PDB file of C-alpha atoms in Angstrom:
ATOM      1  CA  ALA A   1     -19.239  49.155  53.734  1.00 86.00           C
ATOM      2  CA  ALA A   2     -21.159  49.320  57.649  1.00 93.00           C
ATOM      3  CA  SER A   3     -22.707  47.215  59.707  1.00 95.00           C
ATOM      4  CA  ALA A   4     -24.271  46.645  63.119  1.00 97.00           C
ATOM      5  CA  TYR A   5     -25.715  44.403  65.978  1.00 98.00           C
ATOM      6  CA  TRP A   6     -27.398  44.005  68.258  1.00 98.00           C
ATOM      7  CA  LEU A   7     -27.253  41.130  71.925  1.00 98.00           C
ATOM      8  CA  HIS A   8     -29.277  39.930  74.085  1.00 97.00           C
ATOM      9  CA  ARG A   9     -26.756  38.093  76.852  1.00 95.00           C
ATOM     10  CA  ASN A  10     -29.348  36.299  78.669  1.00 95.00           C
ATOM     11  CA  LEU A  11     -32.476  35.529  76.972  1.00 94.00           C
ATOM     12  CA  PHE A  12     -33.835  33.584  79.257  1.00 94.00           C
ATOM     13  CA  GLY A  13     -32.010  33.455  81.577  1.00 93.00           C
ATOM     14  CA  GLY A  14     -29.905  31.349  81.225  1.00 91.00           C
ATOM     15  CA  ALA A  15     -26.713  33.436  79.673  1.00 94.00           C
ATOM     16  CA  GLU A  16     -28.289  32.426  76.192  1.00 96.00           C
ATOM     17  CA  ARG A  17     -26.853  34.697  74.400  1.00 97.00           C
ATOM     18  CA  PHE A  18     -29.194  36.318  71.122  1.00 98.00           C
ATOM     19  CA  ARG A  19     -27.699  38.063  68.293  1.00 98.00           C
ATOM     20  CA  ILE A  20     -29.101  39.741  65.055  1.00 98.00           C
ATOM     21  CA  ASP A  21     -26.838  41.033  63.506  1.00 98.00           C
ATOM     22  CA  GLY A  22     -27.074  43.751  59.344  1.00 97.00           C
ATOM     23  CA  GLU A  23     -24.115  44.778  56.525  1.00 96.00           C
ATOM     24  CA  VAL A  24     -24.295  46.609  54.277  1.00 95.00           C
ATOM     25  CA  GLY A  25     -21.030  46.188  52.035  1.00 89.00           C
ATOM     26  CA  GLY A  26     -20.002  47.407  48.134  1.00 83.00           C
ATOM     27  CA  VAL A  27     -20.900  49.971  47.932  1.00 83.00           C
ATOM     28  CA  GLY A  28     -19.524  52.690  45.380  1.00 79.00           C
ATOM     29  CA  GLY A  29     -16.930  49.542  44.894  1.00 73.00           C
ATOM     30  CA  ASP A  30     -16.146  48.488  41.173  1.00 70.00           C
ATOM     31  CA  SER A  31     -16.348  45.101  41.392  1.00 68.00           C
ATOM     32  CA  GLY A  32     -19.723  43.977  41.348  1.00 68.00           C
ATOM     33  CA  GLY A  33     -22.861  45.752  43.260  1.00 83.00           C
ATOM     34  CA  ILE A  34     -24.251  46.519  46.499  1.00 91.00           C
ATOM     35  CA  ASP A  35     -24.145  43.257  48.905  1.00 92.00           C
ATOM     36  CA  TYR A  36     -26.526  43.739  51.649  1.00 95.00           C
ATOM     37  CA  GLY A  37     -27.714  40.404  55.089  1.00 97.00           C
ATOM     38  CA  VAL A  38     -29.081  39.798  58.091  1.00 98.00           C
ATOM     39  CA  THR A  39     -28.661  37.212  60.687  1.00 98.00           C
ATOM     40  CA  ALA A  40     -30.032  36.005  63.249  1.00 98.00           C
ATOM     41  CA  GLN A  41     -28.394  33.198  66.003  1.00 98.00           C
ATOM     42  CA  LEU A  42     -29.209  32.471  69.469  1.00 98.00           C
ATOM     43  CA  THR A  43     -26.727  30.460  71.232  1.00 97.00           C
ATOM     44  CA  ARG A  44     -27.290  28.484  73.715  1.00 97.00           C
ATOM     45  CA  PRO A  45     -23.779  27.342  76.108  1.00 96.00           C
ATOM     46  CA  ALA A  46     -23.519  24.224  78.217  1.00 94.00           C
ATOM     47  CA  PHE A  47     -25.996  22.450  75.674  1.00 95.00           C
ATOM     48  CA  LEU A  48     -25.956  18.393  77.254  1.00 93.00           C
ATOM     49  CA  ASP A  49     -21.915  19.055  77.931  1.00 93.00           C
ATOM     50  CA  PRO A  50     -20.248  22.342  79.826  1.00 94.00           C
ATOM     51  CA  ASP A  51     -17.735  22.682  77.018  1.00 96.00           C
ATOM     52  CA  MET A  52     -20.708  22.376  73.549  1.00 97.00           C
ATOM     53  CA  ASP A  53     -23.157  25.220  72.879  1.00 97.00           C
ATOM     54  CA  ALA A  54     -26.182  24.719  70.636  1.00 98.00           C
ATOM     55  CA  ARG A  55     -26.568  27.410  68.640  1.00 97.00           C
ATOM     56  CA  PHE A  56     -29.645  28.126  65.512  1.00 97.00           C
ATOM     57  CA  ARG A  57     -28.844  30.405  63.092  1.00 97.00           C
ATOM     58  CA  ILE A  58     -31.344  32.129  60.086  1.00 98.00           C
ATOM     59  CA  THR A  59     -29.529  34.654  57.228  1.00 98.00           C
ATOM     60  CA  LEU A  60     -31.265  36.054  54.817  1.00 98.00           C
ATOM     61  CA  GLU A  61     -28.808  37.535  51.853  1.00 97.00           C
ATOM     62  CA  HIS A  62     -28.459  39.154  48.376  1.00 96.00           C
ATOM     63  CA  ASN A  63     -25.197  39.644  46.991  1.00 93.00           C
ATOM     64  CA  ASP A  64     -24.707  40.811  44.441  1.00 93.00           C
ATOM     65  CA  GLU A  65     -20.895  39.782  42.725  1.00 91.00           C
ATOM     66  CA  PRO A  66     -19.272  40.474  38.731  1.00 88.00           C
ATOM     67  CA  ALA A  67     -19.942  36.536  38.171  1.00 88.00           C
ATOM     68  CA  TYR A  68     -23.618  36.240  39.930  1.00 92.00           C
ATOM     69  CA  THR A  69     -26.289  37.904  41.755  1.00 94.00           C
ATOM     70  CA  SER A  70     -28.106  35.830  44.411  1.00 96.00           C
ATOM     71  CA  ASP A  71     -31.409  36.107  47.596  1.00 97.00           C
ATOM     72  CA  LEU A  72     -30.514  32.971  49.673  1.00 96.00           C
ATOM     73  CA  PHE A  73     -31.749  32.172  52.613  1.00 98.00           C
ATOM     74  CA  GLU A  74     -30.220  29.736  55.029  1.00 98.00           C
ATOM     75  CA  ALA A  75     -31.630  27.715  58.380  1.00 98.00           C
ATOM     76  CA  ILE A  76     -29.352  25.933  60.360  1.00 97.00           C
ATOM     77  CA  VAL A  77     -29.513  24.678  63.925  1.00 98.00           C
ATOM     78  CA  GLY A  78     -25.868  22.938  64.867  1.00 97.00           C
ATOM     79  CA  VAL A  79     -24.097  22.620  68.270  1.00 98.00           C
ATOM     80  CA  GLN A  80     -20.330  24.359  68.491  1.00 97.00           C
ATOM     81  CA  ARG A  81     -17.804  22.047  70.444  1.00 97.00           C
ATOM     82  CA  TYR A  82     -14.287  23.420  72.178  1.00 97.00           C
ATOM     83  CA  PHE A  83     -12.243  19.853  72.445  1.00 96.00           C
ATOM     84  CA  ASN A  84      -9.468  22.466  73.973  1.00 95.00           C
ATOM     85  CA  GLU A  85      -8.101  25.600  73.974  1.00 94.00           C
ATOM     86  CA  ASP A  86      -6.714  25.050  70.656  1.00 96.00           C
ATOM     87  CA  LEU A  87      -9.373  22.550  68.732  1.00 98.00           C
ATOM     88  CA  THR A  88     -12.797  23.544  67.804  1.00 98.00           C
ATOM     89  CA  GLY A  89     -15.945  22.475  66.360  1.00 97.00           C
ATOM     90  CA  GLU A  90     -19.140  23.095  64.015  1.00 96.00           C
ATOM     91  CA  PHE A  91     -21.070  20.877  62.402  1.00 97.00           C
ATOM     92  CA  GLY A  92     -24.984  21.573  61.662  1.00 97.00           C
ATOM     93  CA  LEU A  93     -27.994  20.186  59.276  1.00 98.00           C
ATOM     94  CA  GLY A  94     -30.285  22.767  58.017  1.00 98.00           C
ATOM     95  CA  VAL A  95     -31.655  24.029  54.895  1.00 98.00           C
ATOM     96  CA  ARG A  96     -31.436  26.542  51.907  1.00 98.00           C
ATOM     97  CA  PHE A  97     -32.697  28.073  49.119  1.00 97.00           C
ATOM     98  CA  ALA A  98     -31.401  30.775  46.626  1.00 97.00           C
ATOM     99  CA  ARG A  99     -32.156  32.927  43.338  1.00 97.00           C
ATOM    100  CA  VAL A 100     -28.824  33.280  40.661  1.00 95.00           C
ATOM    101  CA  GLU A 101     -28.597  35.146  38.263  1.00 94.00           C
ATOM    102  CA  ASP A 102     -25.643  34.193  36.046  1.00 91.00           C
ATOM    103  CA  ALA A 103     -24.305  33.234  33.137  1.00 89.00           C
ATOM    104  CA  TYR A 104     -27.011  30.220  32.272  1.00 91.00           C
ATOM    105  CA  GLY A 105     -29.535  32.838  33.027  1.00 91.00           C
ATOM    106  CA  ASN A 106     -31.917  32.707  35.972  1.00 94.00           C
ATOM    107  CA  ARG A 107     -31.939  29.416  38.183  1.00 93.00           C
ATOM    108  CA  ASP A 108     -33.382  28.486  41.557  1.00 96.00           C
ATOM    109  CA  PHE A 109     -31.612  26.148  44.226  1.00 97.00           C
ATOM    110  CA  SER A 110     -33.764  23.793  47.007  1.00 97.00           C
ATOM    111  CA  HIS A 111     -30.691  21.752  49.025  1.00 98.00           C
ATOM    112  CA  VAL A 112     -31.025  20.404  52.691  1.00 98.00           C
ATOM    113  CA  LEU A 113     -27.286  20.726  54.017  1.00 96.00           C
ATOM    114  CA  GLY A 114     -25.052  19.971  56.609  1.00 97.00           C
ATOM    115  CA  ARG A 115     -22.384  21.622  57.885  1.00 96.00           C
ATOM    116  CA  GLY A 116     -19.203  20.945  59.775  1.00 97.00           C
ATOM    117  CA  GLU A 117     -15.822  22.673  60.478  1.00 98.00           C
ATOM    118  CA  LEU A 118     -12.816  21.911  62.251  1.00 98.00           C
ATOM    119  CA  THR A 119     -10.664  24.003  63.735  1.00 98.00           C
ATOM    120  CA  TRP A 120      -7.148  23.739  65.262  1.00 98.00           C
ATOM    121  CA  ASP A 121      -5.186  28.001  66.177  1.00 97.00           C
ATOM    122  CA  ARG A 122      -1.905  27.536  68.185  1.00 97.00           C
ATOM    123  CA  ARG A 123      -1.316  31.355  66.581  1.00 97.00           C
ATOM    124  CA  ASP A 124      -0.088  33.316  69.363  1.00 94.00           C
ATOM    125  CA  ASP A 125      -1.765  36.385  67.916  1.00 92.00           C
ATOM    126  CA  GLU A 126      -4.627  36.258  66.431  1.00 92.00           C
ATOM    127  CA  LEU A 127      -4.505  39.554  64.291  1.00 91.00           C
ATOM    128  CA  ASP A 128      -0.609  39.957  64.191  1.00 93.00           C
ATOM    129  CA  PRO A 129       0.770  35.778  64.049  1.00 95.00           C
ATOM    130  CA  LYS A 130       4.187  35.640  65.142  1.00 95.00           C
ATOM    131  CA  SER A 131       4.994  31.915  65.297  1.00 97.00           C
ATOM    132  CA  GLY A 132       2.895  29.417  65.356  1.00 97.00           C
ATOM    133  CA  TYR A 133       0.573  27.833  62.774  1.00 98.00           C
ATOM    134  CA  TYR A 134      -3.330  27.999  62.410  1.00 98.00           C
ATOM    135  CA  THR A 135      -6.317  24.759  60.570  1.00 98.00           C
ATOM    136  CA  GLU A 136      -9.273  24.485  59.546  1.00 98.00           C
ATOM    137  CA  VAL A 137     -10.763  22.107  56.922  1.00 98.00           C
ATOM    138  CA  GLY A 138     -14.752  22.095  56.622  1.00 98.00           C
ATOM    139  CA  ALA A 139     -16.936  19.536  54.894  1.00 98.00           C
ATOM    140  CA  VAL A 140     -20.602  21.137  53.218  1.00 98.00           C
ATOM    141  CA  PRO A 141     -23.349  18.211  51.912  1.00 98.00           C
ATOM    142  CA  PHE A 142     -26.078  19.162  49.729  1.00 98.00           C
ATOM    143  CA  LEU A 143     -28.732  17.787  49.539  1.00 97.00           C
ATOM    144  CA  GLY A 144     -31.582  17.791  46.273  1.00 96.00           C
ATOM    145  CA  VAL A 145     -34.764  18.809  46.679  1.00 95.00           C
ATOM    146  CA  ALA A 146     -37.774  20.016  43.895  1.00 90.00           C
ATOM    147  CA  GLY A 147     -34.597  19.281  41.106  1.00 91.00           C
ATOM    148  CA  SER A 148     -31.085  20.643  42.419  1.00 95.00           C
ATOM    149  CA  GLU A 149     -28.356  18.451  41.794  1.00 97.00           C
ATOM    150  CA  SER A 150     -26.683  16.822  44.883  1.00 97.00           C
ATOM    151  CA  GLY A 151     -22.463  17.062  46.340  1.00 97.00           C
ATOM    152  CA  ALA A 152     -20.635  18.634  49.047  1.00 98.00           C
ATOM    153  CA  ARG A 153     -18.242  21.330  48.935  1.00 98.00           C
ATOM    154  CA  LEU A 154     -15.043  20.377  50.373  1.00 98.00           C
ATOM    155  CA  SER A 155     -12.734  22.980  51.764  1.00 98.00           C
ATOM    156  CA  THR A 156      -9.306  23.541  54.034  1.00 98.00           C
ATOM    157  CA  ASP A 157      -7.235  26.080  55.229  1.00 98.00           C
ATOM    158  CA  LEU A 158      -3.737  26.214  55.589  1.00 98.00           C
ATOM    159  CA  ARG A 159      -1.049  29.181  57.857  1.00 98.00           C
ATOM    160  CA  ALA A 160       2.703  28.928  59.139  1.00 98.00           C
ATOM    161  CA  PHE A 161       4.643  31.648  61.069  1.00 98.00           C
ATOM    162  CA  TYR A 162       7.862  31.577  62.320  1.00 97.00           C
ATOM    163  CA  SER A 163      10.020  34.179  63.293  1.00 97.00           C
ATOM    164  CA  PHE A 164      13.757  35.156  63.156  1.00 95.00           C
ATOM    165  CA  TRP A 165      16.258  37.654  64.403  1.00 93.00           C
ATOM    166  CA  ASP A 166      13.371  39.106  66.684  1.00 88.00           C
ATOM    167  CA  ARG A 167      11.840  41.804  63.573  1.00 93.00           C
ATOM    168  CA  PHE A 168      11.462  39.182  60.644  1.00 97.00           C
ATOM    169  CA  THR A 169       8.584  37.176  60.234  1.00 97.00           C
ATOM    170  CA  LEU A 170       8.064  33.886  57.584  1.00 98.00           C
ATOM    171  CA  ALA A 171       4.513  33.072  56.773  1.00 98.00           C
ATOM    172  CA  GLY A 172       3.076  31.365  54.773  1.00 98.00           C
ATOM    173  CA  ARG A 173      -1.462  29.782  53.955  1.00 98.00           C
ATOM    174  CA  VAL A 174      -1.819  26.526  51.322  1.00 98.00           C
ATOM    175  CA  GLN A 175      -5.678  27.190  51.025  1.00 98.00           C
ATOM    176  CA  ALA A 176      -7.837  24.136  48.320  1.00 98.00           C
ATOM    177  CA  GLY A 177     -11.180  22.952  48.039  1.00 98.00           C
ATOM    178  CA  SER A 178     -12.736  21.109  45.548  1.00 98.00           C
ATOM    179  CA  VAL A 179     -16.832  20.058  44.325  1.00 97.00           C
ATOM    180  CA  LEU A 180     -17.543  16.535  44.638  1.00 97.00           C
ATOM    181  CA  GLY A 181     -21.572  15.142  42.836  1.00 94.00           C
ATOM    182  CA  ALA A 182     -22.987  18.622  40.583  1.00 95.00           C
ATOM    183  CA  SER A 183     -21.892  19.798  38.011  1.00 94.00           C
ATOM    184  CA  ILE A 184     -20.779  23.471  38.184  1.00 93.00           C
ATOM    185  CA  GLN A 185     -23.483  24.442  36.651  1.00 93.00           C
ATOM    186  CA  GLY A 186     -26.459  22.327  39.509  1.00 94.00           C
ATOM    187  CA  THR A 187     -24.093  24.748  41.756  1.00 95.00           C
ATOM    188  CA  PRO A 188     -24.876  26.868  44.069  1.00 95.00           C
ATOM    189  CA  PRO A 189     -21.957  30.054  42.733  1.00 94.00           C
ATOM    190  CA  GLU A 190     -21.909  30.574  46.473  1.00 95.00           C
ATOM    191  CA  PHE A 191     -20.279  27.579  46.514  1.00 96.00           C
ATOM    192  CA  LEU A 192     -17.869  27.631  44.038  1.00 96.00           C
ATOM    193  CA  PHE A 193     -14.348  29.038  43.188  1.00 96.00           C
ATOM    194  CA  PHE A 194     -13.287  31.756  41.797  1.00 95.00           C
ATOM    195  CA  SER A 195      -9.385  33.546  42.379  1.00 95.00           C
ATOM    196  CA  GLY A 196      -8.465  37.929  42.067  1.00 93.00           C
ATOM    197  CA  GLY A 197      -8.536  39.602  44.867  1.00 91.00           C
ATOM    198  CA  GLY A 198      -7.091  40.640  48.533  1.00 90.00           C
ATOM    199  CA  GLY A 199      -8.802  37.071  50.572  1.00 92.00           C
ATOM    200  CA  THR A 200      -6.841  35.175  47.506  1.00 95.00           C
ATOM    201  CA  VAL A 201      -4.664  36.927  44.991  1.00 96.00           C
ATOM    202  CA  ARG A 202      -3.736  40.607  45.681  1.00 95.00           C
ATOM    203  CA  GLY A 203      -2.739  42.522  42.311  1.00 94.00           C
ATOM    204  CA  GLN A 204      -5.761  40.506  40.277  1.00 93.00           C
ATOM    205  CA  ASP A 205      -9.305  42.150  40.174  1.00 90.00           C
ATOM    206  CA  TYR A 206     -11.867  40.673  42.091  1.00 89.00           C
ATOM    207  CA  GLN A 207     -13.050  36.489  41.051  1.00 89.00           C
ATOM    208  CA  SER A 208     -11.436  37.374  37.541  1.00 89.00           C
ATOM    209  CA  LEU A 209     -10.752  33.598  37.606  1.00 90.00           C
ATOM    210  CA  GLY A 210     -13.336  31.313  37.202  1.00 87.00           C
ATOM    211  CA  GLY A 211     -13.098  27.391  36.577  1.00 81.00           C
ATOM    212  CA  GLY A 212     -15.205  27.816  33.252  1.00 77.00           C
ATOM    213  CA  ILE A 213     -15.947  30.780  30.524  1.00 78.00           C
ATOM    214  CA  VAL A 214     -20.129  31.827  29.694  1.00 81.00           C
ATOM    215  CA  ALA A 215     -20.794  33.917  27.491  1.00 76.00           C
ATOM    216  CA  GLY A 216     -17.386  36.218  28.544  1.00 77.00           C
ATOM    217  CA  GLN A 217     -18.056  35.629  32.285  1.00 82.00           C
ATOM    218  CA  PRO A 218     -16.220  33.726  34.863  1.00 84.00           C
ATOM    219  CA  VAL A 219     -19.423  31.395  36.093  1.00 90.00           C
ATOM    220  CA  GLY A 220     -16.032  29.596  38.786  1.00 92.00           C
ATOM    221  CA  GLY A 221     -14.701  26.170  39.806  1.00 94.00           C
ATOM    222  CA  ARG A 222     -15.362  23.082  41.433  1.00 96.00           C
ATOM    223  CA  SER A 223     -11.781  22.583  42.374  1.00 97.00           C
ATOM    224  CA  PHE A 224      -9.156  25.441  42.791  1.00 97.00           C
ATOM    225  CA  MET A 225      -6.272  26.317  45.136  1.00 98.00           C
ATOM    226  CA  GLY A 226      -3.848  29.930  46.639  1.00 98.00           C
ATOM    227  CA  LEU A 227      -0.538  29.992  47.714  1.00 98.00           C
ATOM    228  CA  SER A 228       0.106  33.136  49.332  1.00 98.00           C
ATOM    229  CA  GLY A 229       4.219  33.738  51.203  1.00 98.00           C
ATOM    230  CA  GLU A 230       4.644  36.332  53.205  1.00 98.00           C
ATOM    231  CA  ILE A 231       8.091  38.679  54.615  1.00 98.00           C
ATOM    232  CA  ARG A 232       7.182  40.834  57.361  1.00 98.00           C
ATOM    233  CA  ALA A 233       9.865  42.780  58.939  1.00 97.00           C
ATOM    234  CA  LYS A 234       9.499  45.623  61.848  1.00 95.00           C
ATOM    235  CA  VAL A 235      10.895  48.467  61.165  1.00 95.00           C
ATOM    236  CA  THR A 236      10.642  49.930  64.400  1.00 94.00           C
ATOM    237  CA  ASP A 237       8.132  49.230  66.987  1.00 91.00           C
ATOM    238  CA  SER A 238       5.544  50.563  65.574  1.00 95.00           C
ATOM    239  CA  ILE A 239       6.158  50.874  61.370  1.00 97.00           C
ATOM    240  CA  GLY A 240       6.914  47.756  59.389  1.00 97.00           C
ATOM    241  CA  VAL A 241       7.182  46.422  56.434  1.00 97.00           C
ATOM    242  CA  VAL A 242       5.806  43.648  54.179  1.00 98.00           C
ATOM    243  CA  GLY A 243       6.958  41.396  51.024  1.00 98.00           C
ATOM    244  CA  PHE A 244       4.160  39.037  49.376  1.00 98.00           C
ATOM    245  CA  VAL A 245       3.342  36.456  46.473  1.00 98.00           C
ATOM    246  CA  ASP A 246       0.320  35.273  45.656  1.00 97.00           C
ATOM    247  CA  TYR A 247      -0.887  32.325  43.452  1.00 97.00           C
ATOM    248  CA  GLY A 248      -3.866  31.208  42.791  1.00 97.00           C
ATOM    249  CA  TYR A 249      -5.360  27.958  40.231  1.00 97.00           C
ATOM    250  CA  VAL A 250      -8.631  27.038  40.096  1.00 96.00           C
ATOM    251  CA  SER A 251     -10.472  24.288  37.645  1.00 96.00           C
ATOM    252  CA  PRO A 252     -13.285  23.394  36.129  1.00 94.00           C
ATOM    253  CA  ASP A 253     -13.147  20.026  37.767  1.00 95.00           C
ATOM    254  CA  PRO A 254     -13.287  18.264  41.203  1.00 95.00           C
ATOM    255  CA  ASP A 255      -9.853  16.801  40.601  1.00 94.00           C
ATOM    256  CA  PHE A 256      -7.455  20.045  39.836  1.00 95.00           C
ATOM    257  CA  SER A 257      -7.514  19.369  35.873  1.00 93.00           C
ATOM    258  CA  GLY A 258      -7.178  22.097  33.149  1.00 90.00           C
ATOM    259  CA  GLY A 259      -7.739  24.535  35.697  1.00 92.00           C
ATOM    260  CA  ASP A 260      -5.983  28.278  34.776  1.00 93.00           C
ATOM    261  CA  ASP A 261      -3.631  29.976  37.057  1.00 94.00           C
ATOM    262  CA  HIS A 262      -2.895  33.283  37.726  1.00 95.00           C
ATOM    263  CA  ALA A 263      -0.371  34.843  40.451  1.00 96.00           C
ATOM    264  CA  GLY A 264       0.728  38.340  42.087  1.00 96.00           C
ATOM    265  CA  ALA A 265       3.385  40.298  43.714  1.00 97.00           C
ATOM    266  CA  GLY A 266       3.442  43.217  46.238  1.00 97.00           C
ATOM    267  CA  ILE A 267       4.972  45.166  48.850  1.00 97.00           C
ATOM    268  CA  GLY A 268       3.470  47.151  52.187  1.00 97.00           C
ATOM    269  CA  GLY A 269       2.835  49.025  55.509  1.00 97.00           C
ATOM    270  CA  ARG A 270       2.381  48.335  58.475  1.00 97.00           C
ATOM    271  CA  TYR A 271       1.757  51.043  60.805  1.00 97.00           C
ATOM    272  CA  TYR A 272       1.674  48.662  64.873  1.00 95.00           C
ATOM    273  CA  THR A 273      -1.408  49.425  67.365  1.00 94.00           C
ATOM    274  CA  PRO A 274      -2.211  48.338  70.481  1.00 90.00           C
ATOM    275  CA  ILE A 275      -6.019  46.164  68.439  1.00 87.00           C
ATOM    276  CA  GLY A 276      -3.338  44.868  65.688  1.00 89.00           C
ATOM    277  CA  PRO A 277      -1.237  46.144  62.962  1.00 95.00           C
ATOM    278  CA  VAL A 278      -3.185  48.299  60.054  1.00 96.00           C
ATOM    279  CA  ARG A 279      -2.710  46.477  56.620  1.00 96.00           C
ATOM    280  CA  PHE A 280      -1.746  48.772  53.182  1.00 96.00           C
ATOM    281  CA  ASP A 281      -0.809  46.816  51.244  1.00 97.00           C
ATOM    282  CA  ILE A 282      -0.272  47.566  46.883  1.00 97.00           C
ATOM    283  CA  ALA A 283       0.644  45.124  43.956  1.00 96.00           C
ATOM    284  CA  VAL A 284       0.615  43.952  40.692  1.00 95.00           C
ATOM    285  CA  PRO A 285       0.097  40.270  38.689  1.00 95.00           C
ATOM    286  CA  ILE A 286       2.627  38.720  37.249  1.00 94.00           C
ATOM    287  CA  SER A 287       0.833  36.144  35.472  1.00 91.00           C
ATOM    288  CA  GLY A 288      -2.349  36.666  33.701  1.00 81.00           C
ATOM    289  CA  GLU A 289      -4.696  40.307  32.921  1.00 75.00           C
ATOM    290  CA  SER A 290      -5.508  42.245  34.934  1.00 69.00           C
ATOM    291  CA  GLY A 291      -4.225  45.136  36.349  1.00 75.00           C
ATOM    292  CA  TYR A 292      -2.986  46.810  40.321  1.00 85.00           C
ATOM    293  CA  GLY A 293      -4.598  46.594  43.441  1.00 90.00           C
ATOM    294  CA  ILE A 294      -5.298  48.560  46.078  1.00 92.00           C
ATOM    295  CA  TYR A 295      -5.686  47.458  50.006  1.00 93.00           C
ATOM    296  CA  VAL A 296      -6.016  48.291  53.267  1.00 92.00           C
ATOM    297  CA  GLY A 297      -7.385  47.034  56.854  1.00 90.00           C
ATOM    298  CA  ILE A 298      -6.777  45.777  60.282  1.00 92.00           C
ATOM    299  CA  GLY A 299      -4.770  42.977  61.128  1.00 93.00           C
ATOM    300  CA  GLN A 300      -2.026  41.083  59.026  1.00 95.00           C
ATOM    301  CA  ALA A 301      -3.661  39.844  55.232  1.00 94.00           C
ATOM    302  CA  PHE A 302      -3.745  36.024  56.882  1.00 95.00           C
TER     303      PHE A 302
END
């Protein structure tokens, strides 16, 4: 992957930030094809209140995922509110247009949507947390136009961390979500849920588990739950080891019924640097049909 951005920190003389981001990913990968996109965002600080920013964002993306290919345009206007040092909220309203090709064929989606998110972050360190917790809840209601279906996507991400004996840390994560109102075929694939890969279940192929199979291909589910647990140990001040287990469940129904699950487990190494730990994990499936996976990155897995 490669990414770049251009930033103006004082566009109109009132500390307005205008930023353009471009990214290309999945180059040479074996799960899907090449993804690319560009986002332009204008942020005006102290909008109506010193602790609130106004945001205007336009996004153009091409996503080539294992289960679908999509081209989309999204424009959002909203605000970000800083309630205190730990609690922030983001609320917006916009439009979204997407053209999708997947197991159902070629389809167009047109929506007016809202985006709401609350984040409560009490971690002691963002890249290498040893204590505290992190909570994120989000809601995306979408109103279909030009024949598209209406519904809402709800999601949550909960993480907790506890350290003992100076060098050991227990870390746990729960992810969950549900799509209400719209059918699987009537929901944009980006709003549906998949499991497998570094963000959900390591040791399982990326997006290998979906809520339904059409023409032998996962098409995504309307509800999802993911569980992850890690024990992290510092061997020296710069070297650490990790053991972990991940579990994922995806259902075609919004009430989590009648779904499928898979799991993976593995070990990893950490090299601690001033900017955070360099992560190397290797995982294998303990249920399901995928093979092994190797994951490298900056910061802990969650």
